[in-house]
Amino acid sequence: MTESHPPTPRITKAVIPAAGLGTRFLPATKATPKEMLPVVDKPAIQYVVEEAVSAGLDDVLMITGRNKRPLEDHFDRNYELESALLKKGDEARLAKVQESSDLATMHYVRQGDPKGLGHAVLCAAPHVGKEPFAVLLGDDLIDPRDPLLARMVQVQEECGGSVIALMEVAPEQIHLYGCAAVEPTEDGDVVKVTDLVEKPDTADAPSNYAIIGRYVLDPAVFDVLRKTEPGRGGEIQLTDALQQLAADEKVGGPVHGVVFTGRRYDTGDRGDYLRAIVRLACERQDLGPDFKAWLRSYVTEEM
């Protein structure tokens, strides 16, 4: 790394905002949280919790809202189901059922008013305290073979401050994302962030580096969020708070970005959600061979 900072506390806490309404998936999400939609045979949210745990973050706070009780139930014990599987001698399925309840220490808090991602993160302040922490958005699934979060934690421990995940996108797509102005560092996959803009017009974007849904944040972000006025869309934007941190390192240290070139699945988009299922199913040893054979046959017939 190009900069050296005093050692920071080991990061153990992850925050997962999950209070959104999932309107892009209506009517499926009328009564079912979008985070519980299955990706092959696991709900999308379980992949996210597993990613946090694999990076060493075993204390998980989920920011929820109305009609999100199934999230809590999924990560809790289901004694009736476990007993039925045990009586059947179905140890394989029993292990799958118990896996989600044994993953991490889970906590929950309701956001209440849907005031944006920045407000959702601010709801985590009493739980997080004065420790650095990670934020994982449930719409972004990162392939476990590409340990993005672990790399971000490493950068934060070495550089201090905050770290955001960046991915290069086509210029015509940058208006869909938060966008970062950056400077290179000695590490090829790490940049220093000098400015941030939430969903800029293509002509005004400082780069084609888009912010994707992984953050490792200094707790100083909470004080900034408390003073951040609603921005784009009338919501309190996390990007706006990070922009202030990037502009003044005295507030909470520098802001760095890890440029991600691995496999990412956007399950918040219907088309990409379907592509994620196909990709992950094809790579499963128990499903892949037969499914790929069927898929080849189907595509050949359709063309």
Coordinates of C-alpha atoms in Angstrom, one line a residue:
M1 CA 0.0 0.0 0.0
T2 CA 1.1 3.6 -0.6
E3 CA -0.1 4.9 2.7
S4 CA 0.5 3.6 6.3
H5 CA -2.0 4.2 9.1
P6 CA -2.2 3.0 12.7
P7 CA -3.7 -0.5 13.1
T8 CA -7.5 -0.5 13.1
P9 CA -9.7 -2.9 15.1
R10 CA -10.4 -6.2 13.5
I11 CA -13.6 -6.0 11.6
T12 CA -16.2 -8.5 12.8
K13 CA -19.5 -6.8 12.0
A14 CA -21.5 -6.8 8.8
V15 CA -24.6 -4.7 8.0
I16 CA -27.0 -5.9 5.4
P17 CA -29.8 -3.4 4.4
A18 CA -32.9 -5.4 3.5
A19 CA -35.8 -3.0 3.9
G20 CA -36.5 -2.4 0.2
L21 CA -39.9 -3.2 -1.3
G22 CA -38.7 -5.1 -4.3
T23 CA -41.1 -3.4 -6.7
R24 CA -39.2 -4.7 -9.8
F25 CA -40.2 -8.2 -8.9
L26 CA -43.9 -7.6 -8.3
P27 CA -46.2 -9.5 -8.0
A28 CA -43.8 -12.1 -6.6
T29 CA -42.7 -9.7 -3.8
K30 CA -46.2 -8.7 -2.8
A31 CA -46.0 -11.0 0.2
T32 CA -42.5 -12.4 -0.1
P33 CA -39.3 -10.3 0.6
K34 CA -37.2 -10.0 -2.5
E35 CA -34.2 -11.2 -0.5
M36 CA -36.0 -14.5 -0.1
L37 CA -36.4 -15.2 -3.8
P38 CA -34.4 -18.4 -4.5
V39 CA -31.2 -18.5 -6.5
V40 CA -31.3 -22.2 -7.5
D41 CA -32.2 -23.6 -4.0
K42 CA -31.0 -20.9 -1.6
P43 CA -32.5 -17.5 -1.0
A44 CA -30.4 -14.7 -2.3
I45 CA -29.8 -13.3 1.2
Q46 CA -28.1 -16.5 2.3
Y47 CA -25.4 -16.1 -0.3
V48 CA -24.7 -12.6 1.1
V49 CA -24.5 -13.8 4.7
E50 CA -22.2 -16.6 3.6
E51 CA -19.9 -14.1 1.9
A52 CA -19.7 -12.0 5.1
V53 CA -18.9 -15.1 7.2
S54 CA -16.2 -16.3 4.7
A55 CA -14.5 -12.9 5.1
G56 CA -14.4 -13.3 8.9
L57 CA -17.5 -11.2 9.8
D58 CA -19.6 -13.4 12.0
D59 CA -21.7 -10.7 13.6
V60 CA -24.5 -9.7 11.1
L61 CA -27.0 -7.0 11.5
M62 CA -29.9 -7.0 9.1
I63 CA -31.8 -3.7 8.5
T64 CA -35.4 -4.8 7.8
G65 CA -38.8 -3.3 7.4
R66 CA -42.5 -4.3 7.3
N67 CA -43.2 -7.8 5.9
K68 CA -39.6 -8.9 6.3
R69 CA -40.3 -11.5 9.1
P70 CA -39.4 -14.4 6.7
L71 CA -35.8 -13.2 6.8
E72 CA -35.6 -13.7 10.5
D73 CA -37.4 -17.1 10.3
H74 CA -34.9 -18.3 7.7
F75 CA -31.9 -17.7 9.9
D76 CA -33.6 -19.1 13.0
R77 CA -34.1 -22.8 14.0
N78 CA -37.1 -24.7 12.7
Y79 CA -37.5 -27.5 15.2
E80 CA -40.6 -29.0 13.7
L81 CA -39.0 -29.4 10.2
E82 CA -35.7 -30.6 11.7
S83 CA -37.5 -33.2 13.8
A84 CA -39.4 -34.4 10.7
L85 CA -36.2 -34.7 8.7
L86 CA -34.5 -36.5 11.6
K87 CA -37.2 -39.1 11.9
K88 CA -36.9 -39.7 8.1
G89 CA -33.2 -40.1 8.4
D90 CA -32.8 -37.4 5.8
E91 CA -29.4 -36.1 7.1
A92 CA -28.5 -34.3 3.9
R93 CA -31.6 -32.1 3.9
L94 CA -31.3 -31.7 7.7
A95 CA -27.8 -30.3 7.3
K96 CA -29.0 -27.8 4.7
V97 CA -31.8 -26.6 7.0
Q98 CA -29.5 -26.2 10.0
E99 CA -26.8 -24.5 7.9
S100 CA -28.5 -21.1 7.7
S101 CA -29.2 -21.0 11.5
D102 CA -25.6 -21.8 12.3
L103 CA -23.9 -19.3 9.9
A104 CA -23.5 -16.3 12.1
T105 CA -24.8 -14.3 15.1
M106 CA -27.8 -12.6 13.6
H107 CA -29.4 -9.3 14.7
Y108 CA -32.3 -7.3 13.3
V109 CA -33.5 -3.7 13.4
R110 CA -36.3 -2.1 11.5
Q111 CA -35.6 1.0 9.4
G112 CA -39.1 2.4 9.8
D113 CA -39.2 5.1 7.2
P114 CA -37.6 4.3 3.8
K115 CA -35.3 7.2 3.7
G116 CA -32.5 5.7 1.5
L117 CA -29.4 3.6 1.9
G118 CA -27.6 6.3 4.0
H119 CA -30.5 6.2 6.5
A120 CA -30.5 2.4 6.6
V121 CA -26.8 2.4 7.4
L122 CA -27.3 5.0 10.1
C123 CA -29.8 2.6 11.8
A124 CA -26.8 0.4 12.5
A125 CA -24.9 2.9 14.5
P126 CA -26.0 1.7 18.0
H127 CA -25.0 -1.9 17.1
V128 CA -21.7 -1.0 15.4
G129 CA -20.5 1.6 17.8
K130 CA -17.0 2.9 17.1
E131 CA -15.7 -0.1 15.1
P132 CA -15.1 -0.3 11.3
F133 CA -17.8 -2.4 9.7
A134 CA -18.8 -3.8 6.3
V135 CA -22.0 -3.1 4.4
L136 CA -23.3 -5.7 1.9
L137 CA -26.2 -5.0 -0.4
G138 CA -28.4 -8.0 -1.0
D139 CA -28.9 -7.3 -4.7
D140 CA -25.2 -8.0 -5.5
L141 CA -24.1 -11.6 -5.3
I142 CA -20.3 -12.0 -5.5
D143 CA -19.1 -15.4 -6.6
P144 CA -17.3 -17.1 -3.6
R145 CA -14.4 -17.9 -5.9
D146 CA -13.7 -14.1 -6.1
P147 CA -13.2 -13.0 -2.4
L148 CA -13.9 -9.3 -2.9
L149 CA -14.9 -8.5 0.6
A150 CA -11.9 -10.2 2.1
R151 CA -9.7 -8.1 -0.1
M152 CA -11.5 -4.9 1.0
V153 CA -11.1 -5.8 4.7
Q154 CA -7.4 -6.2 4.0
V155 CA -7.1 -2.8 2.4
Q156 CA -9.0 -1.1 5.2
E157 CA -6.8 -2.7 7.8
E158 CA -3.7 -1.5 6.0
C159 CA -4.9 2.0 4.9
G160 CA -7.5 2.9 7.5
G161 CA -10.5 5.0 6.5
S162 CA -13.2 3.5 4.2
V163 CA -13.1 1.2 1.2
I164 CA -15.6 0.8 -1.5
A165 CA -16.0 -1.7 -4.3
L166 CA -15.7 -0.4 -7.8
M167 CA -16.3 -2.0 -11.2
E168 CA -15.7 -0.6 -14.7
V169 CA -19.0 -0.3 -16.6
A170 CA -19.8 0.9 -20.1
P171 CA -20.0 4.7 -20.2
E172 CA -23.7 4.6 -21.2
Q173 CA -24.5 2.6 -18.0
I174 CA -22.7 4.9 -15.5
H175 CA -25.9 6.9 -14.8
L176 CA -27.3 3.8 -13.1
Y177 CA -24.7 3.8 -10.4
G178 CA -22.7 5.9 -7.9
C179 CA -19.5 7.0 -9.7
A180 CA -16.0 7.6 -8.4
A181 CA -13.2 9.9 -9.4
V182 CA -10.0 8.1 -8.6
E183 CA -6.2 8.2 -8.5
P184 CA -4.0 5.1 -9.0
T185 CA -1.9 3.6 -6.2
E186 CA 1.0 1.2 -6.2
D187 CA -1.4 -1.7 -6.0
G188 CA -3.0 -2.4 -9.3
D189 CA -6.5 -3.3 -7.9
V190 CA -6.6 -0.4 -5.4
V191 CA -7.3 3.3 -6.2
K192 CA -7.7 6.3 -4.0
V193 CA -11.1 7.9 -4.3
T194 CA -11.1 11.7 -4.6
D195 CA -14.7 12.4 -5.4
L196 CA -18.1 10.6 -5.7
V197 CA -21.2 11.4 -7.6
E198 CA -24.6 9.5 -7.2
K199 CA -26.0 8.5 -10.6
P200 CA -24.4 11.2 -12.8
D201 CA -25.4 12.1 -16.3
T202 CA -23.1 10.3 -18.7
A203 CA -21.5 13.6 -19.8
D204 CA -20.8 14.6 -16.2
A205 CA -19.4 11.3 -14.9
P206 CA -15.8 11.6 -13.7
S207 CA -15.0 8.1 -14.7
N208 CA -16.7 4.8 -15.6
Y209 CA -15.9 3.3 -12.2
A210 CA -19.2 2.3 -10.7
I211 CA -19.8 1.7 -7.0
I212 CA -21.2 -1.8 -6.5
G213 CA -22.8 -3.1 -3.3
R214 CA -19.9 -3.7 -1.0
Y215 CA -18.4 -1.2 1.5
V216 CA -16.0 -1.3 4.5
L217 CA -16.6 1.8 6.4
D218 CA -15.0 3.8 9.2
P219 CA -17.5 4.6 12.0
A220 CA -17.0 8.3 11.3
V221 CA -19.5 7.8 8.5
F222 CA -22.3 7.9 11.1
D223 CA -21.6 11.5 12.2
V224 CA -21.5 12.5 8.6
L225 CA -24.8 10.7 7.8
R226 CA -26.5 12.4 10.7
K227 CA -25.8 15.8 9.0
T228 CA -26.4 14.6 5.4
E229 CA -29.4 16.2 3.8
P230 CA -31.6 14.2 1.4
G231 CA -30.0 14.1 -2.1
R232 CA -30.9 12.4 -5.3
G233 CA -34.4 10.9 -5.2
G234 CA -35.1 12.7 -2.0
E235 CA -33.2 10.1 0.0
I236 CA -30.2 10.2 2.3
Q237 CA -27.5 8.9 0.1
L238 CA -24.5 6.9 1.4
T239 CA -22.6 8.2 -1.6
D240 CA -23.0 11.8 -0.5
A241 CA -21.6 10.9 3.0
L242 CA -18.6 9.1 1.5
Q243 CA -18.0 12.1 -0.8
Q244 CA -17.5 14.2 2.3
L245 CA -15.1 11.7 3.8
A246 CA -13.1 11.6 0.5
A247 CA -12.9 15.4 0.5
D248 CA -11.5 15.7 4.0
E249 CA -9.4 12.8 5.3
K250 CA -9.3 14.4 8.8
V251 CA -13.0 13.4 9.2
G252 CA -12.5 9.7 9.0
G253 CA -9.4 8.8 7.0
P254 CA -9.0 8.3 3.3
V255 CA -11.4 6.5 1.0
H256 CA -10.0 3.8 -1.2
G257 CA -11.6 1.7 -3.9
V258 CA -10.9 -2.0 -4.8
V259 CA -11.5 -2.5 -8.5
F260 CA -13.3 -5.7 -8.9
T261 CA -13.0 -7.8 -12.1
G262 CA -14.6 -11.0 -10.9
R263 CA -18.0 -12.6 -11.2
R264 CA -20.9 -10.5 -9.9
Y265 CA -24.6 -11.3 -10.2
D266 CA -27.2 -8.5 -10.0
T267 CA -30.3 -10.2 -8.6
G268 CA -32.1 -6.9 -8.3
D269 CA -32.6 -7.0 -12.1
R270 CA -35.0 -9.6 -13.5
G271 CA -32.9 -10.5 -16.5
D272 CA -29.7 -10.7 -14.5
Y273 CA -31.5 -12.7 -11.8
L274 CA -32.4 -15.3 -14.3
R275 CA -28.8 -15.3 -15.7
A276 CA -27.5 -15.8 -12.2
I277 CA -29.6 -18.8 -11.6
V278 CA -28.5 -20.3 -15.0
R279 CA -24.8 -19.7 -14.3
L280 CA -24.8 -21.0 -10.8
A281 CA -26.9 -24.0 -11.7
C282 CA -24.5 -24.9 -14.5
E283 CA -21.6 -24.8 -12.1
R284 CA -23.2 -27.2 -9.6
Q285 CA -21.9 -30.7 -9.7
D286 CA -25.3 -32.2 -8.7
L287 CA -27.2 -30.1 -11.3
G288 CA -24.8 -28.8 -13.9
P289 CA -24.2 -31.8 -16.3
D290 CA -27.9 -32.6 -16.8
F291 CA -29.0 -28.9 -16.8
K292 CA -26.3 -27.9 -19.4
A293 CA -27.2 -30.8 -21.6
W294 CA -30.9 -29.7 -21.5
L295 CA -29.9 -26.0 -22.0
R296 CA -27.8 -26.8 -25.1
S297 CA -30.7 -28.8 -26.6
Y298 CA -33.2 -26.0 -25.8
V299 CA -31.1 -23.3 -27.3
T300 CA -30.4 -25.4 -30.4
E301 CA -34.1 -26.0 -30.9
E302 CA -35.0 -22.4 -30.4
M303 CA -32.4 -21.1 -32.9

